[in-house]
PDB file of C-alpha atoms and ligand atoms in Angstrom:
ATOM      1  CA  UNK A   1      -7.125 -30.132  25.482  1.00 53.00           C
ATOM      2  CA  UNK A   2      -3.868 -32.094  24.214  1.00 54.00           C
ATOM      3  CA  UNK A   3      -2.641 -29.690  21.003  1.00 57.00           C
ATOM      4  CA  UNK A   4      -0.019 -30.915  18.766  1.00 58.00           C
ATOM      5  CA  UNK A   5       2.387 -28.866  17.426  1.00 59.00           C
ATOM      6  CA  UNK A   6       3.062 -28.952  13.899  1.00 74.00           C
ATOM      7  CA  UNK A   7       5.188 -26.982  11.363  1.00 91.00           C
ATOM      8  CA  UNK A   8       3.699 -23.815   9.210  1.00 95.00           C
ATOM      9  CA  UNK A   9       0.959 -24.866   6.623  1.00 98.00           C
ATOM     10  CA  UNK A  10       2.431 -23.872   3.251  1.00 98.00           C
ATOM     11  CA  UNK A  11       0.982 -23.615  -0.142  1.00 98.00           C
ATOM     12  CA  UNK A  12       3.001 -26.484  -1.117  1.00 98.00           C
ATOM     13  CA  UNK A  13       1.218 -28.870   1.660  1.00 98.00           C
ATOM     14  CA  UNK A  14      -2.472 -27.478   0.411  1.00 98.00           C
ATOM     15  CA  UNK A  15      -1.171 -29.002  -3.287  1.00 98.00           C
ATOM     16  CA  UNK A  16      -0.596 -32.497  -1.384  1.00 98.00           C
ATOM     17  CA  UNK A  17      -3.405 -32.500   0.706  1.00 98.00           C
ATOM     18  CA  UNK A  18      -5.741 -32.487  -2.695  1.00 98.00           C
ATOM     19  CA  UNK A  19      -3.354 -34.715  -4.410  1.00 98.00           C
ATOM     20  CA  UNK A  20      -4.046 -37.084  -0.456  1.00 98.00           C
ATOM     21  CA  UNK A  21      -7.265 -36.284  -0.534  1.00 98.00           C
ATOM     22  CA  UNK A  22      -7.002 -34.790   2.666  1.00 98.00           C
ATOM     23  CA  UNK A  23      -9.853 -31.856   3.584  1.00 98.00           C
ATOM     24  CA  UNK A  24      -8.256 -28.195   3.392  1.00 98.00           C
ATOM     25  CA  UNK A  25     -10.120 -26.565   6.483  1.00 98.00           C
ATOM     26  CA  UNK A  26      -9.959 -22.793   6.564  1.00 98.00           C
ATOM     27  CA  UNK A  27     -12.089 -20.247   8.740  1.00 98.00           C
ATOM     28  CA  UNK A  28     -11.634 -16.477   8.930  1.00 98.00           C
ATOM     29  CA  UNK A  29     -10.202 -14.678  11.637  1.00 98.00           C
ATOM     30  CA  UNK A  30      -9.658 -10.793  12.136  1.00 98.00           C
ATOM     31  CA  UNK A  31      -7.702 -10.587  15.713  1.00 98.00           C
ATOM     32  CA  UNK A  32      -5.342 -12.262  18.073  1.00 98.00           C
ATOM     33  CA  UNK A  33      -7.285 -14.042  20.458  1.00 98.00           C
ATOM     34  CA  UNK A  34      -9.748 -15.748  17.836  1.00 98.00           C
ATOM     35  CA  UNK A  35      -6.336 -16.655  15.043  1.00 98.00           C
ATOM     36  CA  UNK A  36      -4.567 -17.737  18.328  1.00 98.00           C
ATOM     37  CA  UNK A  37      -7.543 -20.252  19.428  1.00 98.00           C
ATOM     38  CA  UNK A  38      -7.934 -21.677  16.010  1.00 98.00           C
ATOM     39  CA  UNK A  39      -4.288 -21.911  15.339  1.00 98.00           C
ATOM     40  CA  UNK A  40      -3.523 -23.745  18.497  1.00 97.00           C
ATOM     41  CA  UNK A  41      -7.410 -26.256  17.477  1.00 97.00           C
ATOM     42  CA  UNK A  42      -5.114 -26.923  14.088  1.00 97.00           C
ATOM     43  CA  UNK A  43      -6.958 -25.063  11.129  1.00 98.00           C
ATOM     44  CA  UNK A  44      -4.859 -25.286   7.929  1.00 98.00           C
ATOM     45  CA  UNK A  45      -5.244 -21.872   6.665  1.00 98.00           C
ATOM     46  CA  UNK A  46      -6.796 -18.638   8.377  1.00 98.00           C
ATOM     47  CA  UNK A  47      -8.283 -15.885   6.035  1.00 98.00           C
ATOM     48  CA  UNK A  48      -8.367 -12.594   7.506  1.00 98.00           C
ATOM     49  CA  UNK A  49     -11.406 -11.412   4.845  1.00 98.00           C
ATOM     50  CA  UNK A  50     -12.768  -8.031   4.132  1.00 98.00           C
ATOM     51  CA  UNK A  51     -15.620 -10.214   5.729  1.00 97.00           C
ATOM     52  CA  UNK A  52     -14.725  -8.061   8.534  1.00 98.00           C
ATOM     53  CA  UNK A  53     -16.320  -5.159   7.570  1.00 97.00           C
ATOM     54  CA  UNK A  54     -19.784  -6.953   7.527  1.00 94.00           C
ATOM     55  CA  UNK A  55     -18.998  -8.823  10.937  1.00 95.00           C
ATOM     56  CA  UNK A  56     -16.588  -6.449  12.636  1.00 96.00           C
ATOM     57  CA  UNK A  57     -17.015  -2.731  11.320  1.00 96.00           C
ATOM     58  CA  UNK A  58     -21.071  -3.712  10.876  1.00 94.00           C
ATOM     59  CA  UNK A  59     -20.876  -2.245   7.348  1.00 95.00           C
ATOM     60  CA  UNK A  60     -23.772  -3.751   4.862  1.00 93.00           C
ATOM     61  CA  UNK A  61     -21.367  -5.358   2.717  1.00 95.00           C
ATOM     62  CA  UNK A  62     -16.658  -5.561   2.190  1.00 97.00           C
ATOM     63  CA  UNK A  63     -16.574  -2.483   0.051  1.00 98.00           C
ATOM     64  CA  UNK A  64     -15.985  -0.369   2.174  1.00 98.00           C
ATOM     65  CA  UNK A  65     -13.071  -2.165   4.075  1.00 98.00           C
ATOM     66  CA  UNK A  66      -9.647  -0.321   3.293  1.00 98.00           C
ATOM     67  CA  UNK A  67      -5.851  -1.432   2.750  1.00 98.00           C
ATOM     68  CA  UNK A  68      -5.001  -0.049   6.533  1.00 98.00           C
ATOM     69  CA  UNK A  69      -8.210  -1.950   7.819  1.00 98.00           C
ATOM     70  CA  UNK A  70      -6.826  -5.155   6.344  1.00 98.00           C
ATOM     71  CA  UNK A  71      -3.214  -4.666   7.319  1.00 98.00           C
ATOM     72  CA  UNK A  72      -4.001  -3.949  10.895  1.00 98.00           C
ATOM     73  CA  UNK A  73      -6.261  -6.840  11.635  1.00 98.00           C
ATOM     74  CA  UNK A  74      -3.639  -8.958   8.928  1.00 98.00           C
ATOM     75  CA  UNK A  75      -0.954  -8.105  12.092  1.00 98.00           C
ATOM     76  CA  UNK A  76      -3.210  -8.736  14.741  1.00 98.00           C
ATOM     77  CA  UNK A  77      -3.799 -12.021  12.989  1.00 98.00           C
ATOM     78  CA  UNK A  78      -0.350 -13.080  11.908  1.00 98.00           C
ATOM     79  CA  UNK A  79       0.919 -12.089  15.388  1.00 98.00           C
ATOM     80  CA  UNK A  80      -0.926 -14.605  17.306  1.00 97.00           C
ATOM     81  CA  UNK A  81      -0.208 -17.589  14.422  1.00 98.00           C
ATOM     82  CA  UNK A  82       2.681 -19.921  14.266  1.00 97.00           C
ATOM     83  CA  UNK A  83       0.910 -23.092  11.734  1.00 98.00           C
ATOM     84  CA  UNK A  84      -1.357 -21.977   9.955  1.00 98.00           C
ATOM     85  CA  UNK A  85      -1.083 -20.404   6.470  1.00 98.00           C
ATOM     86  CA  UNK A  86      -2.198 -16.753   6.936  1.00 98.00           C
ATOM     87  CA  UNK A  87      -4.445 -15.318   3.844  1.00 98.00           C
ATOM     88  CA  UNK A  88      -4.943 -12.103   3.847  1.00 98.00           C
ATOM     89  CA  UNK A  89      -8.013 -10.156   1.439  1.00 98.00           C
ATOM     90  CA  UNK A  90      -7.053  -7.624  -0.599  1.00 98.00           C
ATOM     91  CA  UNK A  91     -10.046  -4.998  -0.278  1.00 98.00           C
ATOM     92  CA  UNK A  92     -11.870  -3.123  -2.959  1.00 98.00           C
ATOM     93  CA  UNK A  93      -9.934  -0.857  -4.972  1.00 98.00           C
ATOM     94  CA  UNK A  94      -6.608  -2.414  -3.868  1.00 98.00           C
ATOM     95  CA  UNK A  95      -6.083  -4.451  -7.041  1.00 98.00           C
ATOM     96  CA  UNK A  96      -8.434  -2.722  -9.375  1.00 97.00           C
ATOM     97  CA  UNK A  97      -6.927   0.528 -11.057  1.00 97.00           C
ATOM     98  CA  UNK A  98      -3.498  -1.131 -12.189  1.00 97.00           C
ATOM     99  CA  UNK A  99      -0.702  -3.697 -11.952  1.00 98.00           C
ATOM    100  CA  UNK A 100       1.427  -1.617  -9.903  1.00 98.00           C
ATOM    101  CA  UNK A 101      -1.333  -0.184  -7.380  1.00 98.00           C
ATOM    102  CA  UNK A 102      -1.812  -4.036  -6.823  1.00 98.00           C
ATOM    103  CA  UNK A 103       1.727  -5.140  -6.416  1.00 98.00           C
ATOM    104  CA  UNK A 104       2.323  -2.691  -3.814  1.00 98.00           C
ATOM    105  CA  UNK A 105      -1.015  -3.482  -2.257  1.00 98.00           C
ATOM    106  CA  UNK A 106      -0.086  -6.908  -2.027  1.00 98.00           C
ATOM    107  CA  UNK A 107       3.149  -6.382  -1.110  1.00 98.00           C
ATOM    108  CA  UNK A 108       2.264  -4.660   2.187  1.00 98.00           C
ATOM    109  CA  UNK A 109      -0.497  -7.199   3.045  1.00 98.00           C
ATOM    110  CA  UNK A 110       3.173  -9.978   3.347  1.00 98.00           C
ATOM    111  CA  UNK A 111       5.782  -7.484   4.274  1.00 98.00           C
ATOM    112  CA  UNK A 112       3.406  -5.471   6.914  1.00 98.00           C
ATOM    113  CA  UNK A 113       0.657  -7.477   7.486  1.00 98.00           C
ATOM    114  CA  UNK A 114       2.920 -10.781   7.945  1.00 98.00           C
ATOM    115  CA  UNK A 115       0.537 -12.861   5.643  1.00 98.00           C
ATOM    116  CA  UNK A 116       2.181 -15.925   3.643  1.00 98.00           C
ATOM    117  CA  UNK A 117      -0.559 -15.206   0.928  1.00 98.00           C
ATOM    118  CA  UNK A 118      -3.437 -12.582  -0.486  1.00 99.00           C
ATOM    119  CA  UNK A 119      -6.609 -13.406  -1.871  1.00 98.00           C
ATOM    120  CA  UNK A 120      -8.173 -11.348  -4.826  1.00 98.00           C
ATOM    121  CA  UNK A 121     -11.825 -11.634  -5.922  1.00 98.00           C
ATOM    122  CA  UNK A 122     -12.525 -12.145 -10.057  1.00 98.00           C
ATOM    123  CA  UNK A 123     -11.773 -14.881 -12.707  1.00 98.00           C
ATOM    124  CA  UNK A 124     -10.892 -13.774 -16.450  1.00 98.00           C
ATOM    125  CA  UNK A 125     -10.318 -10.208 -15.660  1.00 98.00           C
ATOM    126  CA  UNK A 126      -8.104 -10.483 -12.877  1.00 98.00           C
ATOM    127  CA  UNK A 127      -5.800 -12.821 -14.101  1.00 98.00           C
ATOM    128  CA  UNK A 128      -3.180 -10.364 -15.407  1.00 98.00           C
ATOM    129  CA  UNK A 129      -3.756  -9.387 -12.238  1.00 98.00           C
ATOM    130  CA  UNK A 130      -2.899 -12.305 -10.423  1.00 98.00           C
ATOM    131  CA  UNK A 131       0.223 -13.147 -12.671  1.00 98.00           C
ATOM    132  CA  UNK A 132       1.932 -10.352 -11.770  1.00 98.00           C
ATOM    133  CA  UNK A 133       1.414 -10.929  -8.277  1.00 98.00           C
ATOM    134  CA  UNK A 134       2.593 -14.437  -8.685  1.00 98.00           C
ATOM    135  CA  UNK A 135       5.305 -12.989 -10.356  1.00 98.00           C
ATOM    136  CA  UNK A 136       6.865 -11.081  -7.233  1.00 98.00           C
ATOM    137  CA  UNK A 137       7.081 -14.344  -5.739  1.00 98.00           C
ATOM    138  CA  UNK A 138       3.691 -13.561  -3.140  1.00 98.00           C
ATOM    139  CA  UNK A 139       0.802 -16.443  -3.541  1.00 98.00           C
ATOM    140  CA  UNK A 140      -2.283 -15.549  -4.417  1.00 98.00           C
ATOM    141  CA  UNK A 141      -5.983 -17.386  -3.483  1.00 99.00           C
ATOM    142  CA  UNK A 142      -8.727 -16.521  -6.530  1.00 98.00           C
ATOM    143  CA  UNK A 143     -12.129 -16.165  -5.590  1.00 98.00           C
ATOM    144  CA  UNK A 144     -14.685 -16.873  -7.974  1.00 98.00           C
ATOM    145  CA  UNK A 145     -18.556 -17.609  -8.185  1.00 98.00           C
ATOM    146  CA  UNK A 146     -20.193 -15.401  -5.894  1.00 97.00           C
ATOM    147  CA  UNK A 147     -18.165 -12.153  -5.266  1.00 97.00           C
ATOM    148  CA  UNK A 148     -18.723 -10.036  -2.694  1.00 97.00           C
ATOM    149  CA  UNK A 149     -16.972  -7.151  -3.730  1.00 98.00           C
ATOM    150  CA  UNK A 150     -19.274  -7.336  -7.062  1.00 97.00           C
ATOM    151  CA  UNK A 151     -22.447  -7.219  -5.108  1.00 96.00           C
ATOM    152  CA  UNK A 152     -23.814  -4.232  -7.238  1.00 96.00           C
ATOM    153  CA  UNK A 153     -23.390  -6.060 -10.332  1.00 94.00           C
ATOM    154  CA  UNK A 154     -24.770  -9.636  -9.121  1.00 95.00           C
ATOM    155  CA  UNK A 155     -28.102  -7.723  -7.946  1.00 93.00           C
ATOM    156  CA  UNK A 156     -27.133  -8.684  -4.029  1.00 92.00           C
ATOM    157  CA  UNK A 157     -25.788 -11.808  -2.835  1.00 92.00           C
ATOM    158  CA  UNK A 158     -27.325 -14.484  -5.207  1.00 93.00           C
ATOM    159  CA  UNK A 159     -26.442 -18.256  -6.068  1.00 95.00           C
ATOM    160  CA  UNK A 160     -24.139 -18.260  -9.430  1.00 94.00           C
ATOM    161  CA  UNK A 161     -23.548 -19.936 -12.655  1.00 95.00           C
ATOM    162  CA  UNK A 162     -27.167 -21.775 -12.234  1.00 96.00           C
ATOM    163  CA  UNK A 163     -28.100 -21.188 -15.690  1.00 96.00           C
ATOM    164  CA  UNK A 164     -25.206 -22.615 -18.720  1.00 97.00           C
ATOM    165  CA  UNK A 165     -23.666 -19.320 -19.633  1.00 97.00           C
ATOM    166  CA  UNK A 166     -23.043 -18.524 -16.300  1.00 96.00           C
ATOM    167  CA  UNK A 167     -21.588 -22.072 -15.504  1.00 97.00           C
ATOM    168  CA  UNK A 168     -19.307 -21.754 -18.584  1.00 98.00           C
ATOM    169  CA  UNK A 169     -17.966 -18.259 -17.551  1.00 98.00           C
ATOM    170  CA  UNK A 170     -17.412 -19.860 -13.747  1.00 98.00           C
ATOM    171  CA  UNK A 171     -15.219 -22.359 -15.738  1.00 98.00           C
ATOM    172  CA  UNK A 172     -13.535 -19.778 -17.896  1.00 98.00           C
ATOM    173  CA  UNK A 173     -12.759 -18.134 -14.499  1.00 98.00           C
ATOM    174  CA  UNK A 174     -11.329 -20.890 -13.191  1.00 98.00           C
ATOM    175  CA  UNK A 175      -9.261 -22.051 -15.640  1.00 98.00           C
ATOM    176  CA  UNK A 176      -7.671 -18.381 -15.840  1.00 98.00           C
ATOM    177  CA  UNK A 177      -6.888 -17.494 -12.488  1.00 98.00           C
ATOM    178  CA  UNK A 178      -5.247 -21.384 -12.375  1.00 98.00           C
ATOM    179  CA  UNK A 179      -3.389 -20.635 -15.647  1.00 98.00           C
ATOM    180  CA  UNK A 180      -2.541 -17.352 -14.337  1.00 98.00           C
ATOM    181  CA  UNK A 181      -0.411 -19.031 -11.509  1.00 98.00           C
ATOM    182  CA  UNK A 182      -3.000 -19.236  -8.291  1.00 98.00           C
ATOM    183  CA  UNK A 183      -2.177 -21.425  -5.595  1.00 98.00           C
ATOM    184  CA  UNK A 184      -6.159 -21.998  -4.677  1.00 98.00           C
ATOM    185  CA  UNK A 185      -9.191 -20.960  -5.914  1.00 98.00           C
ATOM    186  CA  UNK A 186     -12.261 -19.829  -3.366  1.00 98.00           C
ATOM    187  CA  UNK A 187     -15.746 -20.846  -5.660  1.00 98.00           C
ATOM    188  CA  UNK A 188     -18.057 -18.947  -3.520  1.00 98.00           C
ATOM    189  CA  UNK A 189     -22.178 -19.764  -3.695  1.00 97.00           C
ATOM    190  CA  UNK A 190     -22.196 -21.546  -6.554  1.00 98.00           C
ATOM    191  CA  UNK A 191     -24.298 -25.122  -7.184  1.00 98.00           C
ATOM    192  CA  UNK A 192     -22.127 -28.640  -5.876  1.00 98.00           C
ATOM    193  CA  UNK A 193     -22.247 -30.266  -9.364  1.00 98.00           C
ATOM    194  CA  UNK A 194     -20.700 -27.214 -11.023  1.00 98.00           C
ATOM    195  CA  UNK A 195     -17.939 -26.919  -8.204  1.00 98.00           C
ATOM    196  CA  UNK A 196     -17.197 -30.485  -8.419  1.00 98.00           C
ATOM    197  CA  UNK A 197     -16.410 -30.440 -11.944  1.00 98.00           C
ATOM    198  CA  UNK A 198     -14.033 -27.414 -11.336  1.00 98.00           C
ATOM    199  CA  UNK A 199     -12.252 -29.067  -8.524  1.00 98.00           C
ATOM    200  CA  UNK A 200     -11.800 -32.443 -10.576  1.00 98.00           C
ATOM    201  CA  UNK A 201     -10.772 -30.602 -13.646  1.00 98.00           C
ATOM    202  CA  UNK A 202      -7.946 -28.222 -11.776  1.00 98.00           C
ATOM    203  CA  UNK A 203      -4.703 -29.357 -10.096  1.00 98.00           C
ATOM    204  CA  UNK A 204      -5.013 -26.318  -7.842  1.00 98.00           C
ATOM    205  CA  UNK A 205      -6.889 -26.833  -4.660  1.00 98.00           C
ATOM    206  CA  UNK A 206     -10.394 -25.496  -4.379  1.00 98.00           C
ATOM    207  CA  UNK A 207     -12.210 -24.118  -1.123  1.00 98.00           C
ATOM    208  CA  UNK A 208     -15.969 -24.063  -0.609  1.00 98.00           C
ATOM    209  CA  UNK A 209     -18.543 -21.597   0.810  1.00 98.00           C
ATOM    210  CA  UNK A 210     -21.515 -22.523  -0.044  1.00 98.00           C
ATOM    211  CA  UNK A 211     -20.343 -24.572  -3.430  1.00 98.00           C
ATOM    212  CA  UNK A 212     -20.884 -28.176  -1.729  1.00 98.00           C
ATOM    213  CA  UNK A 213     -19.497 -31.070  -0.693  1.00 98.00           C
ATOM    214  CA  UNK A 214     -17.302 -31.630  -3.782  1.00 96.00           C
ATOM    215  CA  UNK A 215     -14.614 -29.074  -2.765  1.00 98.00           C
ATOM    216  CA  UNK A 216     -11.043 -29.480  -1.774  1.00 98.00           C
ATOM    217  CA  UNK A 217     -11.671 -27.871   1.543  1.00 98.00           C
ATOM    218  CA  UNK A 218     -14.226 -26.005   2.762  1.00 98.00           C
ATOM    219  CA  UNK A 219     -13.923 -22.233   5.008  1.00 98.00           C
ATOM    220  CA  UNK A 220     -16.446 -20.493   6.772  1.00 98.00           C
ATOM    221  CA  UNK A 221     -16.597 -16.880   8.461  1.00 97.00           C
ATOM    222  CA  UNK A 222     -16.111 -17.439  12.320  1.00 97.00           C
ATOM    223  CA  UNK A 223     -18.562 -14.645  13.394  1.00 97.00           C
ATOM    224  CA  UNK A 224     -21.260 -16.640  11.687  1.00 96.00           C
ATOM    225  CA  UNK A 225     -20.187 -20.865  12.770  1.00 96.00           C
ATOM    226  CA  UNK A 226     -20.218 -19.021  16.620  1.00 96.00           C
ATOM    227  CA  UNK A 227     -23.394 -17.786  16.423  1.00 94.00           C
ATOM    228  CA  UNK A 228     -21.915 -14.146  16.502  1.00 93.00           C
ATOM    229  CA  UNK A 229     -23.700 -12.500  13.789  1.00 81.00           C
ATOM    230  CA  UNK A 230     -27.294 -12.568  13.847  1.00 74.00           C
ATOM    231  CA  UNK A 231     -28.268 -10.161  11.111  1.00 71.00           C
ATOM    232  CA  UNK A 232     -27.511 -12.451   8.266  1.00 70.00           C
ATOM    233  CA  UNK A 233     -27.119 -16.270   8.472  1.00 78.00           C
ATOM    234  CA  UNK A 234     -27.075 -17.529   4.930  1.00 87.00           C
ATOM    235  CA  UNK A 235     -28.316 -21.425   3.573  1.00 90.00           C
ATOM    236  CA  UNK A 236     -24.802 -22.879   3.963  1.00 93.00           C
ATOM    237  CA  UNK A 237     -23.849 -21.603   7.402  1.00 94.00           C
ATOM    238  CA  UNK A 238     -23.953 -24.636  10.157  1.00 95.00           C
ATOM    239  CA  UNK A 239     -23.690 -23.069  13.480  1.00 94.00           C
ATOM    240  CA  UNK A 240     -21.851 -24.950  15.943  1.00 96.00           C
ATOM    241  CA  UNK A 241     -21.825 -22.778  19.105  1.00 95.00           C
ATOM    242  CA  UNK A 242     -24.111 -19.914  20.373  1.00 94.00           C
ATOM    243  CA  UNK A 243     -21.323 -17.514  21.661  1.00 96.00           C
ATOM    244  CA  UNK A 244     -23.786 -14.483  21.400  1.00 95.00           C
ATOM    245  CA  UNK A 245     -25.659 -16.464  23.554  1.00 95.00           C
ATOM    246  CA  UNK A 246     -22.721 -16.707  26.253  1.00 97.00           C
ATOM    247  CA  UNK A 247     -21.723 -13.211  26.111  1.00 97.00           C
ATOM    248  CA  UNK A 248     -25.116 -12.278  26.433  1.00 97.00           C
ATOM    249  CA  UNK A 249     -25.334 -14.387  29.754  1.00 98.00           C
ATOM    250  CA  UNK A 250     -22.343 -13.049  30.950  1.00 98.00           C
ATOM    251  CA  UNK A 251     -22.802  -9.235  30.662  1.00 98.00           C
ATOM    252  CA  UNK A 252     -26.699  -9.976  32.281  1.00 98.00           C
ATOM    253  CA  UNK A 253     -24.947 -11.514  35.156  1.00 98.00           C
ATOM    254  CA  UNK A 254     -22.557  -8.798  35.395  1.00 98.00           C
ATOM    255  CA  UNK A 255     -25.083  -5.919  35.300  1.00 98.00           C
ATOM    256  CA  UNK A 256     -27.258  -7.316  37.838  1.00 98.00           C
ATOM    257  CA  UNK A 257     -24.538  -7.987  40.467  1.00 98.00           C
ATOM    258  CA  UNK A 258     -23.347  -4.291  40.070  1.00 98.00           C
ATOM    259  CA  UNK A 259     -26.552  -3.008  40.552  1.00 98.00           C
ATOM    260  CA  UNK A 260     -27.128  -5.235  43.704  1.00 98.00           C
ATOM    261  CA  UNK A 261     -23.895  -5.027  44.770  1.00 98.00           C
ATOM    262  CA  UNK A 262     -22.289  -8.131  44.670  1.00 97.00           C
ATOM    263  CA  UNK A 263     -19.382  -7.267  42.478  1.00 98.00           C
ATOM    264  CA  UNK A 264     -16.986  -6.868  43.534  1.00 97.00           C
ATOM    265  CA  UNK A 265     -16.507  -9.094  46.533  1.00 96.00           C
ATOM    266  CA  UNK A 266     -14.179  -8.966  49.124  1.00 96.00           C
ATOM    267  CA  UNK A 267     -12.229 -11.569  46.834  1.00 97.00           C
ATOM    268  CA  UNK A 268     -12.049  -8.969  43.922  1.00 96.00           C
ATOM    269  CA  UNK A 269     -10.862  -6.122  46.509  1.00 96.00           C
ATOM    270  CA  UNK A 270      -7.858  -4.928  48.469  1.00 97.00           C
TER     271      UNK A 270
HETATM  272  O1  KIV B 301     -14.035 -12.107   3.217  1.00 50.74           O
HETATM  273  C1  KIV B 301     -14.195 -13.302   3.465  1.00 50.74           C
HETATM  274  O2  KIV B 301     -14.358 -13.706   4.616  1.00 50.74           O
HETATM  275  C2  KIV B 301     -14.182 -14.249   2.354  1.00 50.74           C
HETATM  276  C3  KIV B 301     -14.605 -15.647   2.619  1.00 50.74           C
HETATM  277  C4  KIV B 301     -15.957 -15.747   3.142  1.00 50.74           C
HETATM  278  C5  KIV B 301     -14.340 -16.543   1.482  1.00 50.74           C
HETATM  279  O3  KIV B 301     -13.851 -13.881   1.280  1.00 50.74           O
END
């Protein structure tokens, strides 16, 4: 495996890469040995997500995930990563009650957690929001379409903006959280045509899940591409390995030589 080292991913080299026409290629991560892996493979940014809750903590859906949650497995992240950009989710109720709340909140996600960047889930109504993140100098991903942390108002995890008010609020949104100063926008679960005229009408990058081919870049959760996650494995997931799979193996073979006594050898003994 020959790996070649490259400087720090910045925000400024996601801007070029859309104005190149280069892929963005992001995937979540929520420790050291996973960031570490896809750092040294050369992913351009890693997004520690409140995903973790669903794939990590085994909660139902990211609203439970708290500001310590995020800033431990931010460190654990950020600890083990020297190129990519580090994104780091700001959970439910971090950025919500007021301007301040979220300044600090972000704050501590850079100055503890050791992310270059936080992500914040909304459109219109976040981008005061947003702006006064911006405004402390700390870059901030927008995540629009498909919200997780809105999953009691969408009804569940459903497709939006398939129906023309919906589509014109998803463009509303993403004019405002560009306009508000974001340095990317996440369009989650929303149709290819619709995402394609967002990314061609912004100058900020865009990054897919499950919004198509026409995006900027494209990030998936890591549990779910590994075949780590069986409980849920939505339309636009492709799985490229069967880790469960492997582990699985691995702890059979390891129960049945303890219980016929072949581990540990003489080799594994002193
Ligand atoms: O929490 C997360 O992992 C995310 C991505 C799936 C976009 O927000």
């Amino acid at each position: 495996m020959s790996e070649t080292p490259k400087k720090r991913t910045t925000i400024l080299d996601l801007q070029s890469m859309k104005s190149n026409g280069e892929k963005i290629a992001v995937l979540t991560a929520y420790d050291y040995p996973f960031a570490r892996i896809m750092d040294l493979a050369g992913i351009d940014v890693i997004l520690v997500g409140d995903s973790v809750g669903s794939v990590v903590a085994g909660y139902d859906n990211t609203l439970p995930v708290t500001m310590d949650e995020m800033t431990y497995h931010t460190r654990a992240v950020a600890r083990s990563v020297t190129q990519a950009l580090v994104v780091a989710d700001m959970p439910f109720l971090s950025y919500q009650i007021d301007l301040s709340e979220a300044r600090r909140n972000a704050g501590r996600l850079i100055k503890e957690g050791g992310a270059q960047a936080v992500k914040l889930e909304g459109g219109v109504n976040v981008a005061e929001t947003i702006r006064a993140i911006v405004a402390m100098d700390v870059p901030v991903v927008a995540h629009i379409g498909l919200t997780p942390q809105s999953i009691h108002r969408m009804g569940g995890f459903r497709v939006q903006g398939r129906q023309e008010a919906q589509a014109n609020q998803l463009l509303a949104d993403a004019r405002a959280v560009a306009d508000a100063g974001a340095c990317a926008v996440v369009l989650e679960g929303i149709p290819a045509d619709l995402a394609g005229k967002i990314t061609t009408e912004l100058t900020i990058p865009t990054i897919g899940i499950g919004a198509g081919i026409n995006c900027d870049g494209q990030v998936l959760v890591i549990h779910d591409i590994l075949g780590l996650c069986e409980k849920y494995s939505p339309k636009f997931v492709k799985r490229y390995a069967d880790v469960s799979g492997t582990i699985r193996q691995g702890i059979d073979d390891y129960i049945r030589e303890v219980k016929d006594g072949t581990f540990p050898g003489p080799e594994h003994s002193f």
